XYZ file of N, CA and C in Angstrom:
582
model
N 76.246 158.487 23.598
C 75.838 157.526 22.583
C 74.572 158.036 21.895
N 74.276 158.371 20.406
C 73.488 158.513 19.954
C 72.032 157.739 19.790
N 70.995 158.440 19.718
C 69.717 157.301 19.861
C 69.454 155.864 19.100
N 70.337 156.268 17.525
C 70.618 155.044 16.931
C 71.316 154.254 17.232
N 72.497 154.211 18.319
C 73.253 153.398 18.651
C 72.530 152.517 19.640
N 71.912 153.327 20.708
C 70.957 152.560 21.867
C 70.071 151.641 21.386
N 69.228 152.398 20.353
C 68.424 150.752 19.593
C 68.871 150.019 19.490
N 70.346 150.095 18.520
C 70.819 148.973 18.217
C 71.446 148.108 19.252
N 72.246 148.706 20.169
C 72.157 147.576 21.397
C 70.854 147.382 22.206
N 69.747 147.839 22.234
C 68.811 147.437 22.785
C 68.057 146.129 21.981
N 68.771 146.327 20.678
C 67.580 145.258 19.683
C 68.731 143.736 20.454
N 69.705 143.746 20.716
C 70.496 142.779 20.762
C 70.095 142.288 22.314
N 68.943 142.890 22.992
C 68.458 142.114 24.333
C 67.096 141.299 23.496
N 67.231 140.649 22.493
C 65.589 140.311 22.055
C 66.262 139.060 21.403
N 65.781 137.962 21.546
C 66.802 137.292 20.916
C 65.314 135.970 19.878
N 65.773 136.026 19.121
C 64.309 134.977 18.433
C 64.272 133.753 17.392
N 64.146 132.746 18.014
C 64.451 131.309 17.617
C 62.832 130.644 16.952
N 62.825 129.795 16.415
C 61.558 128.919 16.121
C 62.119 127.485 15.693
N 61.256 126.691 15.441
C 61.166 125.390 15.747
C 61.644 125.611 13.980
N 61.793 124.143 13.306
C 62.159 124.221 11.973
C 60.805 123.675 10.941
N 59.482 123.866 11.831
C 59.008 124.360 10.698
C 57.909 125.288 10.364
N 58.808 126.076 11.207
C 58.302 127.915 10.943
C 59.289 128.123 9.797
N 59.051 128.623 8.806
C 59.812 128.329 7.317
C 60.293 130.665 7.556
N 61.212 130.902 6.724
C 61.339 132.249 6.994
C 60.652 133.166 7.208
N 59.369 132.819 5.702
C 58.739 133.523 5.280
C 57.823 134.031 6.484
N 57.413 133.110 7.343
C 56.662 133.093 8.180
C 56.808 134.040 9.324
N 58.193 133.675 9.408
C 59.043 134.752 10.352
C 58.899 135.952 9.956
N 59.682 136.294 8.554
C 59.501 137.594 7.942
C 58.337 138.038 7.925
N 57.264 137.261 7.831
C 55.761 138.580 8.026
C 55.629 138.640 9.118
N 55.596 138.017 10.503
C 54.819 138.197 10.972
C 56.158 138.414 12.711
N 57.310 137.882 12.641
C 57.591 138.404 13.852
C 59.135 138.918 13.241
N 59.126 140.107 12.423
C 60.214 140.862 12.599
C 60.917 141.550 14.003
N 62.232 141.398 14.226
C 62.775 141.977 14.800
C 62.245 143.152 15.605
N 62.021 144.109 14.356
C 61.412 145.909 14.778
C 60.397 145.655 15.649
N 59.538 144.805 15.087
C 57.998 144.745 15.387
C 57.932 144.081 16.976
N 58.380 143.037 17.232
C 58.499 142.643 18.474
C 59.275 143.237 19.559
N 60.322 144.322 19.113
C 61.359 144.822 19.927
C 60.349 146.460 20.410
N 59.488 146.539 19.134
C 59.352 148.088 19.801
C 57.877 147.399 20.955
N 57.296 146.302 20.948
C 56.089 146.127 21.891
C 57.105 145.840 22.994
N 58.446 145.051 22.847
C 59.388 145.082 23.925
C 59.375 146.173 24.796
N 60.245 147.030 24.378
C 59.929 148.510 24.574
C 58.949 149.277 24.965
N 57.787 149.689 24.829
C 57.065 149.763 25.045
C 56.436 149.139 26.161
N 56.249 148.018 26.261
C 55.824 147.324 27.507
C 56.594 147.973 28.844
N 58.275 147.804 28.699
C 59.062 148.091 29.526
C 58.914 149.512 29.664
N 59.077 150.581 28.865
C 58.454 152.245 28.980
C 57.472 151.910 30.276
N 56.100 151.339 29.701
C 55.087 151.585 30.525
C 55.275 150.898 32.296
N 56.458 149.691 31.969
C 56.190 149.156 33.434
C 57.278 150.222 34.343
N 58.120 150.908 33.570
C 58.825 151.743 34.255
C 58.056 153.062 34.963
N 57.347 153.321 34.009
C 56.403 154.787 34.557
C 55.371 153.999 35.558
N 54.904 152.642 35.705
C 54.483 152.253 36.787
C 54.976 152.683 37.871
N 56.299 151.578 37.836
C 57.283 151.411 39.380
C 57.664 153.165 39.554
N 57.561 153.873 39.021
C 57.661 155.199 39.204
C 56.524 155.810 40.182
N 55.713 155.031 39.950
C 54.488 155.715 40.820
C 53.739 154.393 42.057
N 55.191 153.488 42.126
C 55.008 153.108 43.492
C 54.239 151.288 43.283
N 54.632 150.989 41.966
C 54.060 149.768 41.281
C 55.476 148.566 42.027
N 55.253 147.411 42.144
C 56.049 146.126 42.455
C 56.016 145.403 41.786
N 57.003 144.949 41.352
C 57.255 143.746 40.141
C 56.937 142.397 40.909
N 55.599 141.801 40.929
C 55.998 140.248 41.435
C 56.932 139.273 41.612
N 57.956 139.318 40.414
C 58.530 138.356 40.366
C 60.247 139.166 40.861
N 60.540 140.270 40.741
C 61.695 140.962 41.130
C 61.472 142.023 42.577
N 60.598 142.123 43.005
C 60.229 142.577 44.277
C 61.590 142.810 45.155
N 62.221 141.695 45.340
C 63.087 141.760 45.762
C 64.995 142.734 45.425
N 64.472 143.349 44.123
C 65.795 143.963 43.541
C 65.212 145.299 43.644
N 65.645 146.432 43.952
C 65.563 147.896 43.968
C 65.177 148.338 42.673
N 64.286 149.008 42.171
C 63.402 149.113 41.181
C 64.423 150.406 40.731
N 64.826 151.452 40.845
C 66.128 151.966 40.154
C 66.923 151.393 39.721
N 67.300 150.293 40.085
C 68.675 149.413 39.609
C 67.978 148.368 38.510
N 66.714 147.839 38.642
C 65.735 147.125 37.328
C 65.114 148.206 36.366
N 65.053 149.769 36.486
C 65.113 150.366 35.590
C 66.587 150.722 34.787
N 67.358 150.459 35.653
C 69.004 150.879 34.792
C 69.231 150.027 33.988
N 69.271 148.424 34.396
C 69.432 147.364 33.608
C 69.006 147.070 31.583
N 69.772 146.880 30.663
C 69.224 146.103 30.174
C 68.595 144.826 30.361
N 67.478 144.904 29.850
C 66.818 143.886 30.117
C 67.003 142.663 28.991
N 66.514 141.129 29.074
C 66.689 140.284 27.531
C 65.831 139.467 27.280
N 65.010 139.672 26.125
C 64.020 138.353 26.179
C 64.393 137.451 25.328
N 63.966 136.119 25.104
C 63.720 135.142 24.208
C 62.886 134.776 23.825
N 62.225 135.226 22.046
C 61.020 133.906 21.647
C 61.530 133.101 21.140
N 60.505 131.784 21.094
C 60.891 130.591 20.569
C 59.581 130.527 19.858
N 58.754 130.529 18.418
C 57.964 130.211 17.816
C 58.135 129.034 17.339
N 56.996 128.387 17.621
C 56.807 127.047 17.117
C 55.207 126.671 16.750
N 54.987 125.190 16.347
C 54.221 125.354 15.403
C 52.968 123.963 17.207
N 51.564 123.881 16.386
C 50.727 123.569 17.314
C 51.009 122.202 18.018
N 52.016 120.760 17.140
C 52.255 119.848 17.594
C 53.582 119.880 18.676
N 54.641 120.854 18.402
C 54.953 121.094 19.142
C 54.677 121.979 20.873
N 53.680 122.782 20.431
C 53.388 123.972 21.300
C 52.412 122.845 22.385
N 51.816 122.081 21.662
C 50.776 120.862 22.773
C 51.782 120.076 23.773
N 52.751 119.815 23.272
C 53.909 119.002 24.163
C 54.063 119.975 25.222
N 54.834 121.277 24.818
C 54.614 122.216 25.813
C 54.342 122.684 26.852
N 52.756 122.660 25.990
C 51.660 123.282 27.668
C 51.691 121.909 28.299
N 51.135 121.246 27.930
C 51.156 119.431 28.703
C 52.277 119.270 29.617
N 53.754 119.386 29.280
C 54.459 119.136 30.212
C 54.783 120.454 31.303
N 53.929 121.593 30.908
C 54.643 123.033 31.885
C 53.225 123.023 32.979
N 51.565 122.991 32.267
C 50.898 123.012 32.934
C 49.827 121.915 32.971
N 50.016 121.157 32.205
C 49.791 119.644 32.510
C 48.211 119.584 31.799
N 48.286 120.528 30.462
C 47.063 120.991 29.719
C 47.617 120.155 28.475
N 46.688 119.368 27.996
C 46.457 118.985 26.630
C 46.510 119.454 25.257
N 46.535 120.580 25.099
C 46.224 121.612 24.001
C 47.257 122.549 23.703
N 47.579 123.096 22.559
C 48.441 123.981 22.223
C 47.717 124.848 22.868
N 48.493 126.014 23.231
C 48.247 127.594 23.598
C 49.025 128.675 22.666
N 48.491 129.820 23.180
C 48.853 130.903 22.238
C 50.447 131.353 22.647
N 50.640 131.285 23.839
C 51.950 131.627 24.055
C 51.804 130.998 25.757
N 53.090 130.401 25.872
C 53.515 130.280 27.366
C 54.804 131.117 27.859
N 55.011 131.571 29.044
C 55.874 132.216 29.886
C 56.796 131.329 30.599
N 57.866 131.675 30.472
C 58.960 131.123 31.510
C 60.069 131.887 31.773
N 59.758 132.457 33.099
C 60.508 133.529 33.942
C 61.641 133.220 33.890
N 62.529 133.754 34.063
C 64.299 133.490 34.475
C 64.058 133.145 35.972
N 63.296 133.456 36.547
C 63.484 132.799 38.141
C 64.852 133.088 38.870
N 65.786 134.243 38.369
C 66.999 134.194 39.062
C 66.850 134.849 40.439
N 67.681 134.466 41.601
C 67.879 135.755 42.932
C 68.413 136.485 42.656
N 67.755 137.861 43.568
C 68.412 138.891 43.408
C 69.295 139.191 43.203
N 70.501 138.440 44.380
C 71.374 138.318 44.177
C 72.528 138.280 43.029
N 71.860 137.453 42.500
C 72.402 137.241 40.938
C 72.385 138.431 39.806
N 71.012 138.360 39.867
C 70.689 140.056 38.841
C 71.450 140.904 38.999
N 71.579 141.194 40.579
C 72.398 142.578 40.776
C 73.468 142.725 40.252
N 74.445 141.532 39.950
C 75.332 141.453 39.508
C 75.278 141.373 37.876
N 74.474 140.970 37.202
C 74.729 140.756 35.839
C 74.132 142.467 35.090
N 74.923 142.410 33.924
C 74.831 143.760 33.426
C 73.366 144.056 32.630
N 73.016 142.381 32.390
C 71.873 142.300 31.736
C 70.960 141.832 32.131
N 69.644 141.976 32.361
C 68.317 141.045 33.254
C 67.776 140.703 32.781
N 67.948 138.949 32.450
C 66.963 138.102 31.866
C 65.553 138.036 32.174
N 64.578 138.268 31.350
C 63.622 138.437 31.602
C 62.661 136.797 31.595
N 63.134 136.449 30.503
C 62.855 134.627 30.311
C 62.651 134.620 29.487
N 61.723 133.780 29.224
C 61.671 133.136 27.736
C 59.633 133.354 27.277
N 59.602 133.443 25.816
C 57.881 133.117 25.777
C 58.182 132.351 24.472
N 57.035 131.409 24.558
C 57.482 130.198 23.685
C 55.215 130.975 22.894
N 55.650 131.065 21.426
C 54.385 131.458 21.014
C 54.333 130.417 19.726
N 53.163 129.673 19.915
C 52.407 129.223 18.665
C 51.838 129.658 17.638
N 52.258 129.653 16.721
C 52.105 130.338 15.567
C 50.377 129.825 15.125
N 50.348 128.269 15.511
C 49.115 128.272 14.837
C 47.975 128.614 15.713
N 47.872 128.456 16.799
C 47.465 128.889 17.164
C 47.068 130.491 17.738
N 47.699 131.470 17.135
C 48.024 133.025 17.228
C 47.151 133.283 15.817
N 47.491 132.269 14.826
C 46.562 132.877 13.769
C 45.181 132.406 13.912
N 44.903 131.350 14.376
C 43.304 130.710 14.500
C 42.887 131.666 15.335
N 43.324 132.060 16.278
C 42.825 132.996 17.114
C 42.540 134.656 16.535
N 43.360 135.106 16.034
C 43.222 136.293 15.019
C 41.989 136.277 14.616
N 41.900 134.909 13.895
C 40.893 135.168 12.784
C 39.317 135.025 13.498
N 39.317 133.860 14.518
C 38.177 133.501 15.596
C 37.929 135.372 16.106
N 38.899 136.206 16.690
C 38.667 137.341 16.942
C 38.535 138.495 16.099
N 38.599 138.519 14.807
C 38.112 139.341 14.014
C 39.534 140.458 14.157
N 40.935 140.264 14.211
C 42.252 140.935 14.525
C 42.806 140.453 13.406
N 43.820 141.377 13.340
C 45.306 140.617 12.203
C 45.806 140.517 13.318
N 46.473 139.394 12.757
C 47.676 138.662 13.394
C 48.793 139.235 14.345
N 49.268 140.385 13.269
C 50.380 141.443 14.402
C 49.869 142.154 15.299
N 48.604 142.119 15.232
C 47.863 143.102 16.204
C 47.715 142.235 17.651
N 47.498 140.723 17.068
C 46.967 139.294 18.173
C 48.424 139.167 18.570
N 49.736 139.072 17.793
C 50.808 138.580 18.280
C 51.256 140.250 19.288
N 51.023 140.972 18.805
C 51.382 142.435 19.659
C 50.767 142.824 21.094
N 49.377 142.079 21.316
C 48.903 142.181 22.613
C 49.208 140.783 23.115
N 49.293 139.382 22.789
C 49.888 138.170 23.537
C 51.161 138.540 24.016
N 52.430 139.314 23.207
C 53.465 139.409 23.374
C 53.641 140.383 24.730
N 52.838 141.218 24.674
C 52.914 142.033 25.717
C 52.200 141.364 27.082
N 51.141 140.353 26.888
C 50.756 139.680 27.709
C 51.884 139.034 28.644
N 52.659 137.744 27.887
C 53.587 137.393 28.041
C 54.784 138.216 28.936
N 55.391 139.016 28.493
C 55.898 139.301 29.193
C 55.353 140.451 30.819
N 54.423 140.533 30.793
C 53.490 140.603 32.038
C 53.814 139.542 32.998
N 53.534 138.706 32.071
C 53.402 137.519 33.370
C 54.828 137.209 33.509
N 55.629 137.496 32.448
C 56.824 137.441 33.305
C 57.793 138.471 34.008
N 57.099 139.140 34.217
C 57.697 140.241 35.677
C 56.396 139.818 36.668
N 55.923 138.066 36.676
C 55.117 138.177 37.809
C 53.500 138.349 37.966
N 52.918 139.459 36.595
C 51.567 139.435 37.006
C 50.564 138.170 36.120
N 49.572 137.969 36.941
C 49.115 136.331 37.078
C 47.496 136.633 36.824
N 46.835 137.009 36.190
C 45.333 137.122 35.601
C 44.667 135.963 36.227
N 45.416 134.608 36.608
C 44.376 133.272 36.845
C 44.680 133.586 38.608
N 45.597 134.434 39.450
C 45.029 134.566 41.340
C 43.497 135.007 41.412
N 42.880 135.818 40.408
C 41.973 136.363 40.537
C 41.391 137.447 40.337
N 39.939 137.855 40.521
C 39.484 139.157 39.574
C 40.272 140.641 39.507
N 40.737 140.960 40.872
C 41.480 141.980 40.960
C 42.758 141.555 40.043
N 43.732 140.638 40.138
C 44.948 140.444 39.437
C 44.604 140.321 38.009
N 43.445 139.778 37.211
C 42.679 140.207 35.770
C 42.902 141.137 35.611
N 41.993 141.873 36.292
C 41.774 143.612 35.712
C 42.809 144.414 35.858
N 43.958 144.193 36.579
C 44.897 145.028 36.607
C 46.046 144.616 35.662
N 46.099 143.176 35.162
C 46.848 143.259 34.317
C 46.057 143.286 32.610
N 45.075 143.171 32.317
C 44.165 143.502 31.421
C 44.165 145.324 31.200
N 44.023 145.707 32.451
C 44.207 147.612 32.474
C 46.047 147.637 31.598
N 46.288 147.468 32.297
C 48.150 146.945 31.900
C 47.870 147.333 30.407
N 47.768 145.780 29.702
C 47.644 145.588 28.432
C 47.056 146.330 27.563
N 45.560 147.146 27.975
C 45.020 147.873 26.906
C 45.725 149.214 27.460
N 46.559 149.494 28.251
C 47.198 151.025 28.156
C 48.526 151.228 27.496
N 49.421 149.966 27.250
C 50.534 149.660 26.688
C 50.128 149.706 25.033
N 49.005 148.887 24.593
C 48.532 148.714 23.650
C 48.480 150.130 22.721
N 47.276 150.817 23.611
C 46.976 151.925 23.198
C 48.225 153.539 22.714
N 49.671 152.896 23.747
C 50.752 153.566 23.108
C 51.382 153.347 22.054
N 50.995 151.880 21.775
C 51.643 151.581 20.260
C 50.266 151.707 19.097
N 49.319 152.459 19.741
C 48.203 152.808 18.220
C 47.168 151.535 18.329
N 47.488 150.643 19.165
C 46.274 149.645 18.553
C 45.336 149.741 19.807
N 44.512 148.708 18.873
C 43.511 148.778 19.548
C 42.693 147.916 21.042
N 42.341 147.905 21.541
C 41.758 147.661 22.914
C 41.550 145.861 22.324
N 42.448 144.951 23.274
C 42.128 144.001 22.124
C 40.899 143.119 23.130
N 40.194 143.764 24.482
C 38.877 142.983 24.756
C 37.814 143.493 24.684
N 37.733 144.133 23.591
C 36.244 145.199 22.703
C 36.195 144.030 21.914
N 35.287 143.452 21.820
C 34.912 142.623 20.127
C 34.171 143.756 19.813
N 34.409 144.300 18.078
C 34.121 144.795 17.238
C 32.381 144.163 16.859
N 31.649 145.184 17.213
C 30.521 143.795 16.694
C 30.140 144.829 15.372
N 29.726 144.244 14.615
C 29.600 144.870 12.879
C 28.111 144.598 12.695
């Protein structure tokens, strides 16, 4: 199978929904297909050359890390807007406030995975308005803020957890600015001071 063919079934593990009133346009700038599929990618590149050198997936621990590198893998976003995204966090972590993006693992057994041709990875549900207030509060464009959350996100969903504590921070923060740094950007916990 040629390399263009593999993208193209690889773009078909990414799947991306929003609430109705994320209007196209919105979509079209800011979470194209390409753009979210290659930090996809990328993320997964880097967690593979991990488990290569003896890394454990928190949340798949239990499945043979050759057989979770063979797999296609599949994500889902769901973009939505801050009145929705507050319902959200409130009912997942019992927080008041929109967030920038929440995680929700597939949670399947092993069992199960082993068998399916494809490995759900879960779902990340990202707030749009809140992704841009934040951009701008951080002195980032937007694809740059949605390109390191996104990769955040799916961190935490193979499992790694920044809030167990300082060691689990820094190692998934190390994570993020080395994934980052393969797609060209930049270190996104440097504030730029001018």
């Amino acid at each position: 199978m040629s390399q263009t063919n593999d993208n193209e079934e690889n773009l078909d593990t990414l799947d991306i929904s929003a609430n109705h009133s994320i209007d196209d346009e919105t979509l079209d700038a800011f979470y194209r297909r390409e753009q979210l599929q290659s930090v996809l990618m990328a993320t997964l590149a880097y967690i593979d050359g991990r488990l290569e050198k003896g890394l454990t997936l928190p949340y798949f621990a239990d499945i043979d890390a050759e057989l979770w590198q063979e797999k296609l893998k599949a994500l889902d976003i769901y973009i939505t807007d801050e009145n929705e995204g507050r319902e959200l966090n409130l009912e997942a972590r019992g927080k008041d406030y929109a967030t920038n993006i929440l995680s929700y693992p597939s949670d399947l057994p092993a069992a199960i995975i082993e068998l399916m041709p494809t490995l759900p990875l879960g779902e990340l549900i990202i707030c749009h308005d809140v992704m841009v207030r934040e951009a701008a509060e951080q002195e980032k464009t937007v694809p740059q803020h949605i390109s390191h959350l996104l990769t955040h996100g799916i961190l935490h969903l193979l499992g790694f957890d920044h809030e167990l504590g300082q060691a689990e921070q820094d190692e998934m923060e190390a994570f993020e600015v080395d994934i980052l740094a393969g797609l060209n950007l930049p270190n996104p916990y440097i504030v730029d001071s001018k």
